[in-house]
Amino acid sequence: ITKVGSAGNAPTQYIDLFGFDIDIKRRLIILDDRHQKRLLFFDFDSYQFKYSLKINFNFANFQLLSNGNIAFFSYEGFDDIKTKGKSYLLVTDSLGKPINTFYKTDFSTSLTYSNSTNRIYSLKDKFHVFHHLFPYIYEINKKTITPTYELKFKSFKFPTIEYLKKE
């Protein structure tokens, strides 16, 4: 129906898109141009470029939160702000400055599930995160994440941490 931005190396262009988010409240379309390590923000109504945000870390998915902060998910984990460990979820302010980390990494890998499904999503004005190897879906709150759902499938069992680390 319409086109947002264009491919290229210019500051308003992208090389290769990995994902996007739409923020109806703030009337934004956000594109993930991972090759140039940045998010591009476009006006939802005019599709015109507004600004870009440089991202200095690797991530698999992102989601703009209702308060303007940005949540990032990584299979390899982010350095935890409070501990020496790693966490799957990093929340930054609107300028990309880290605020907090959540969802301690019990297992990390550079190998990812080939499906491009976003690991962070919104549902009825709440934000959730999940890892495809674990049976829990967490709700992202301002200062915590809380397990909200547990997935169970008759005879299917999710792999144990010990199995994942071994394999």
PDB file of C-alpha atoms in Angstrom:
ATOM      1  CA  ILE A   1       0.000   0.000   0.000  1.00  0.00           C
ATOM      2  CA  THR A   2       2.864   2.340   0.842  1.00  0.00           C
ATOM      3  CA  LYS A   3       6.601   2.376   1.333  1.00  0.00           C
ATOM      4  CA  VAL A   4       8.543   3.459   4.426  1.00  0.00           C
ATOM      5  CA  GLY A   5      12.068   4.661   3.758  1.00  0.00           C
ATOM      6  CA  SER A   6      14.374   3.166   1.170  1.00  0.00           C
ATOM      7  CA  ALA A   7      17.441   0.956   0.915  1.00  0.00           C
ATOM      8  CA  GLY A   8      20.864   2.586   0.873  1.00  0.00           C
ATOM      9  CA  ASN A   9      23.682   3.991   3.002  1.00  0.00           C
ATOM     10  CA  ALA A  10      22.315   7.493   3.622  1.00  0.00           C
ATOM     11  CA  PRO A  11      21.409   8.525   7.195  1.00  0.00           C
ATOM     12  CA  THR A  12      17.710   8.189   6.355  1.00  0.00           C
ATOM     13  CA  GLN A  13      18.094   4.811   4.597  1.00  0.00           C
ATOM     14  CA  TYR A  14      18.519   1.207   5.707  1.00  0.00           C
ATOM     15  CA  ILE A  15      20.730  -1.586   4.392  1.00  0.00           C
ATOM     16  CA  ASP A  16      18.801  -4.628   5.588  1.00  0.00           C
ATOM     17  CA  LEU A  17      15.777  -4.738   7.867  1.00  0.00           C
ATOM     18  CA  PHE A  18      15.556  -7.289  10.667  1.00  0.00           C
ATOM     19  CA  GLY A  19      12.371  -6.119  12.349  1.00  0.00           C
ATOM     20  CA  PHE A  20      10.031  -3.246  13.017  1.00  0.00           C
ATOM     21  CA  ASP A  21       7.588  -1.894  15.569  1.00  0.00           C
ATOM     22  CA  ILE A  22       4.605   0.403  15.239  1.00  0.00           C
ATOM     23  CA  ASP A  23       3.732   2.781  18.055  1.00  0.00           C
ATOM     24  CA  ILE A  24       0.198   4.009  17.440  1.00  0.00           C
ATOM     25  CA  LYS A  25       0.175   6.258  20.533  1.00  0.00           C
ATOM     26  CA  ARG A  26       3.264   8.238  19.472  1.00  0.00           C
ATOM     27  CA  ARG A  27       2.483   7.761  15.754  1.00  0.00           C
ATOM     28  CA  LEU A  28       5.846   6.122  14.962  1.00  0.00           C
ATOM     29  CA  ILE A  29       7.122   3.326  12.746  1.00  0.00           C
ATOM     30  CA  ILE A  30      10.482   2.010  13.975  1.00  0.00           C
ATOM     31  CA  LEU A  31      12.751  -0.047  11.696  1.00  0.00           C
ATOM     32  CA  ASP A  32      15.644  -2.234  12.866  1.00  0.00           C
ATOM     33  CA  ASP A  33      18.614  -1.684  10.544  1.00  0.00           C
ATOM     34  CA  ARG A  34      20.970  -4.091  12.283  1.00  0.00           C
ATOM     35  CA  HIS A  35      23.743  -3.775   9.679  1.00  0.00           C
ATOM     36  CA  GLN A  36      24.161  -0.119  10.529  1.00  0.00           C
ATOM     37  CA  LYS A  37      23.471  -0.791  14.255  1.00  0.00           C
ATOM     38  CA  ARG A  38      20.580   1.616  14.554  1.00  0.00           C
ATOM     39  CA  LEU A  39      16.844   2.046  14.775  1.00  0.00           C
ATOM     40  CA  LEU A  40      15.173   4.358  12.262  1.00  0.00           C
ATOM     41  CA  PHE A  41      12.065   6.284  13.316  1.00  0.00           C
ATOM     42  CA  PHE A  42       9.453   7.348  10.758  1.00  0.00           C
ATOM     43  CA  ASP A  43       6.250   9.334  11.102  1.00  0.00           C
ATOM     44  CA  PHE A  44       3.272   6.958  11.118  1.00  0.00           C
ATOM     45  CA  ASP A  45       1.044   9.297   9.084  1.00  0.00           C
ATOM     46  CA  SER A  46       3.427  10.745   6.487  1.00  0.00           C
ATOM     47  CA  TYR A  47       6.006   7.883   6.405  1.00  0.00           C
ATOM     48  CA  GLN A  48       8.714  10.548   6.510  1.00  0.00           C
ATOM     49  CA  PHE A  49      12.006   9.956   8.316  1.00  0.00           C
ATOM     50  CA  LYS A  50      12.164  11.594  11.769  1.00  0.00           C
ATOM     51  CA  TYR A  51      15.436  10.437  13.390  1.00  0.00           C
ATOM     52  CA  SER A  52      17.707   7.467  14.025  1.00  0.00           C
ATOM     53  CA  LEU A  53      19.077   5.945  17.209  1.00  0.00           C
ATOM     54  CA  LYS A  54      22.533   4.316  17.248  1.00  0.00           C
ATOM     55  CA  ILE A  55      22.566   0.964  19.093  1.00  0.00           C
ATOM     56  CA  ASN A  56      25.979  -0.154  20.365  1.00  0.00           C
ATOM     57  CA  PHE A  57      25.113  -3.749  21.290  1.00  0.00           C
ATOM     58  CA  ASN A  58      23.813  -6.877  19.566  1.00  0.00           C
ATOM     59  CA  PHE A  59      20.176  -7.915  19.946  1.00  0.00           C
ATOM     60  CA  ALA A  60      17.654 -10.223  18.322  1.00  0.00           C
ATOM     61  CA  ASN A  61      14.416  -8.266  18.816  1.00  0.00           C
ATOM     62  CA  PHE A  62      13.203  -4.956  20.219  1.00  0.00           C
ATOM     63  CA  GLN A  63       9.931  -3.387  21.360  1.00  0.00           C
ATOM     64  CA  LEU A  64       9.128   0.248  22.099  1.00  0.00           C
ATOM     65  CA  LEU A  65       7.438   0.289  25.529  1.00  0.00           C
ATOM     66  CA  SER A  66       4.469   2.496  26.427  1.00  0.00           C
ATOM     67  CA  ASN A  67       6.638   4.825  28.566  1.00  0.00           C
ATOM     68  CA  GLY A  68       9.029   5.510  25.651  1.00  0.00           C
ATOM     69  CA  ASN A  69      11.723   3.122  26.883  1.00  0.00           C
ATOM     70  CA  ILE A  70      12.948   0.379  24.568  1.00  0.00           C
ATOM     71  CA  ALA A  71      13.200  -3.324  25.466  1.00  0.00           C
ATOM     72  CA  PHE A  72      15.804  -5.456  23.656  1.00  0.00           C
ATOM     73  CA  PHE A  73      16.044  -9.278  23.641  1.00  0.00           C
ATOM     74  CA  SER A  74      19.262 -11.237  23.044  1.00  0.00           C
ATOM     75  CA  TYR A  75      19.829 -15.004  22.915  1.00  0.00           C
ATOM     76  CA  GLU A  76      23.450 -14.449  23.938  1.00  0.00           C
ATOM     77  CA  GLY A  77      22.458 -12.166  26.802  1.00  0.00           C
ATOM     78  CA  PHE A  78      23.429  -8.646  27.816  1.00  0.00           C
ATOM     79  CA  ASP A  79      25.890  -7.894  30.593  1.00  0.00           C
ATOM     80  CA  ASP A  80      23.684  -7.628  33.673  1.00  0.00           C
ATOM     81  CA  ILE A  81      23.722  -4.120  35.142  1.00  0.00           C
ATOM     82  CA  LYS A  82      23.579  -5.369  38.768  1.00  0.00           C
ATOM     83  CA  THR A  83      25.572  -8.617  38.685  1.00  0.00           C
ATOM     84  CA  LYS A  84      28.480 -10.125  36.783  1.00  0.00           C
ATOM     85  CA  GLY A  85      26.093 -12.403  34.913  1.00  0.00           C
ATOM     86  CA  LYS A  86      24.019 -11.901  31.799  1.00  0.00           C
ATOM     87  CA  SER A  87      20.325 -11.323  31.114  1.00  0.00           C
ATOM     88  CA  TYR A  88      18.149 -11.917  28.053  1.00  0.00           C
ATOM     89  CA  LEU A  89      16.318  -8.582  28.372  1.00  0.00           C
ATOM     90  CA  LEU A  90      17.768  -5.064  28.385  1.00  0.00           C
ATOM     91  CA  VAL A  91      15.611  -1.973  28.865  1.00  0.00           C
ATOM     92  CA  THR A  92      17.018   1.363  27.744  1.00  0.00           C
ATOM     93  CA  ASP A  93      15.665   4.878  27.821  1.00  0.00           C
ATOM     94  CA  SER A  94      14.424   6.454  24.594  1.00  0.00           C
ATOM     95  CA  LEU A  95      18.015   7.453  23.730  1.00  0.00           C
ATOM     96  CA  GLY A  96      19.365   3.896  24.059  1.00  0.00           C
ATOM     97  CA  LYS A  97      21.031   4.375  27.470  1.00  0.00           C
ATOM     98  CA  PRO A  98      20.715   1.163  29.551  1.00  0.00           C
ATOM     99  CA  ILE A  99      18.322   1.417  32.498  1.00  0.00           C
ATOM    100  CA  ASN A 100      17.953  -2.173  33.688  1.00  0.00           C
ATOM    101  CA  THR A 101      18.422  -5.815  32.760  1.00  0.00           C
ATOM    102  CA  PHE A 102      15.971  -8.641  33.423  1.00  0.00           C
ATOM    103  CA  TYR A 103      15.481 -12.358  32.761  1.00  0.00           C
ATOM    104  CA  LYS A 104      18.751 -13.901  33.955  1.00  0.00           C
ATOM    105  CA  THR A 105      20.347 -16.104  31.313  1.00  0.00           C
ATOM    106  CA  ASP A 106      20.248 -19.728  32.397  1.00  0.00           C
ATOM    107  CA  PHE A 107      21.526 -20.683  28.969  1.00  0.00           C
ATOM    108  CA  SER A 108      22.968 -18.607  26.153  1.00  0.00           C
ATOM    109  CA  THR A 109      23.982 -19.357  22.602  1.00  0.00           C
ATOM    110  CA  SER A 110      24.849 -17.504  19.432  1.00  0.00           C
ATOM    111  CA  LEU A 111      22.611 -19.990  17.587  1.00  0.00           C
ATOM    112  CA  THR A 112      19.048 -18.768  17.261  1.00  0.00           C
ATOM    113  CA  TYR A 113      15.741 -20.184  16.275  1.00  0.00           C
ATOM    114  CA  SER A 114      15.386 -19.485  12.546  1.00  0.00           C
ATOM    115  CA  ASN A 115      11.822 -18.181  12.830  1.00  0.00           C
ATOM    116  CA  SER A 116      11.767 -14.390  12.805  1.00  0.00           C
ATOM    117  CA  THR A 117       9.117 -14.196  15.528  1.00  0.00           C
ATOM    118  CA  ASN A 118       9.599 -11.332  17.920  1.00  0.00           C
ATOM    119  CA  ARG A 119      10.407 -12.414  21.487  1.00  0.00           C
ATOM    120  CA  ILE A 120       8.930  -9.227  22.958  1.00  0.00           C
ATOM    121  CA  TYR A 121       5.350  -8.336  22.199  1.00  0.00           C
ATOM    122  CA  SER A 122       2.436  -6.259  23.449  1.00  0.00           C
ATOM    123  CA  LEU A 123      -0.973  -7.588  24.390  1.00  0.00           C
ATOM    124  CA  LYS A 124      -3.730  -5.348  25.750  1.00  0.00           C
ATOM    125  CA  ASP A 125      -1.277  -2.562  26.722  1.00  0.00           C
ATOM    126  CA  LYS A 126       0.997  -5.014  28.552  1.00  0.00           C
ATOM    127  CA  PHE A 127       4.399  -6.149  27.344  1.00  0.00           C
ATOM    128  CA  HIS A 128       5.635  -9.725  27.418  1.00  0.00           C
ATOM    129  CA  VAL A 129       8.879 -11.591  26.658  1.00  0.00           C
ATOM    130  CA  PHE A 130       9.666 -15.255  26.098  1.00  0.00           C
ATOM    131  CA  HIS A 131      12.535 -17.500  25.055  1.00  0.00           C
ATOM    132  CA  HIS A 132      11.556 -20.332  22.704  1.00  0.00           C
ATOM    133  CA  LEU A 133      13.524 -22.908  24.726  1.00  0.00           C
ATOM    134  CA  PHE A 134      11.715 -22.246  28.015  1.00  0.00           C
ATOM    135  CA  PRO A 135       8.037 -22.706  28.934  1.00  0.00           C
ATOM    136  CA  TYR A 136       7.435 -19.303  30.551  1.00  0.00           C
ATOM    137  CA  ILE A 137       6.072 -16.020  29.255  1.00  0.00           C
ATOM    138  CA  TYR A 138       6.967 -13.024  31.409  1.00  0.00           C
ATOM    139  CA  GLU A 139       5.193  -9.695  31.768  1.00  0.00           C
ATOM    140  CA  ILE A 140       7.550  -6.712  31.647  1.00  0.00           C
ATOM    141  CA  ASN A 141       6.787  -4.194  34.395  1.00  0.00           C
ATOM    142  CA  LYS A 142       8.620  -0.955  35.212  1.00  0.00           C
ATOM    143  CA  LYS A 143      11.083  -2.524  37.651  1.00  0.00           C
ATOM    144  CA  THR A 144      10.581  -6.285  37.291  1.00  0.00           C
ATOM    145  CA  ILE A 145       9.466  -9.039  35.001  1.00  0.00           C
ATOM    146  CA  THR A 146       6.948 -11.537  36.296  1.00  0.00           C
ATOM    147  CA  PRO A 147       6.200 -15.035  34.988  1.00  0.00           C
ATOM    148  CA  THR A 148       2.626 -14.757  33.740  1.00  0.00           C
ATOM    149  CA  TYR A 149       2.041 -17.882  31.667  1.00  0.00           C
ATOM    150  CA  GLU A 150       3.494 -21.383  31.615  1.00  0.00           C
ATOM    151  CA  LEU A 151       3.215 -23.384  28.412  1.00  0.00           C
ATOM    152  CA  LYS A 152       2.341 -27.076  28.705  1.00  0.00           C
ATOM    153  CA  PHE A 153       1.775 -29.413  25.774  1.00  0.00           C
ATOM    154  CA  LYS A 154       0.497 -32.869  26.736  1.00  0.00           C
ATOM    155  CA  SER A 155       3.570 -35.107  26.275  1.00  0.00           C
ATOM    156  CA  PHE A 156       6.048 -32.443  25.058  1.00  0.00           C
ATOM    157  CA  LYS A 157       8.659 -31.377  27.609  1.00  0.00           C
ATOM    158  CA  PHE A 158      10.915 -28.347  27.273  1.00  0.00           C
ATOM    159  CA  PRO A 159      14.628 -29.195  27.463  1.00  0.00           C
ATOM    160  CA  THR A 160      16.360 -28.881  30.834  1.00  0.00           C
ATOM    161  CA  ILE A 161      19.164 -26.374  31.349  1.00  0.00           C
ATOM    162  CA  GLU A 162      21.568 -29.263  31.877  1.00  0.00           C
ATOM    163  CA  TYR A 163      20.610 -30.765  28.503  1.00  0.00           C
ATOM    164  CA  LEU A 164      20.945 -27.418  26.713  1.00  0.00           C
ATOM    165  CA  LYS A 165      24.378 -26.756  28.196  1.00  0.00           C
ATOM    166  CA  LYS A 166      25.548 -30.276  27.301  1.00  0.00           C
ATOM    167  CA  GLU A 167      24.242 -30.221  23.733  1.00  0.00           C
TER     168      GLU A 167
END
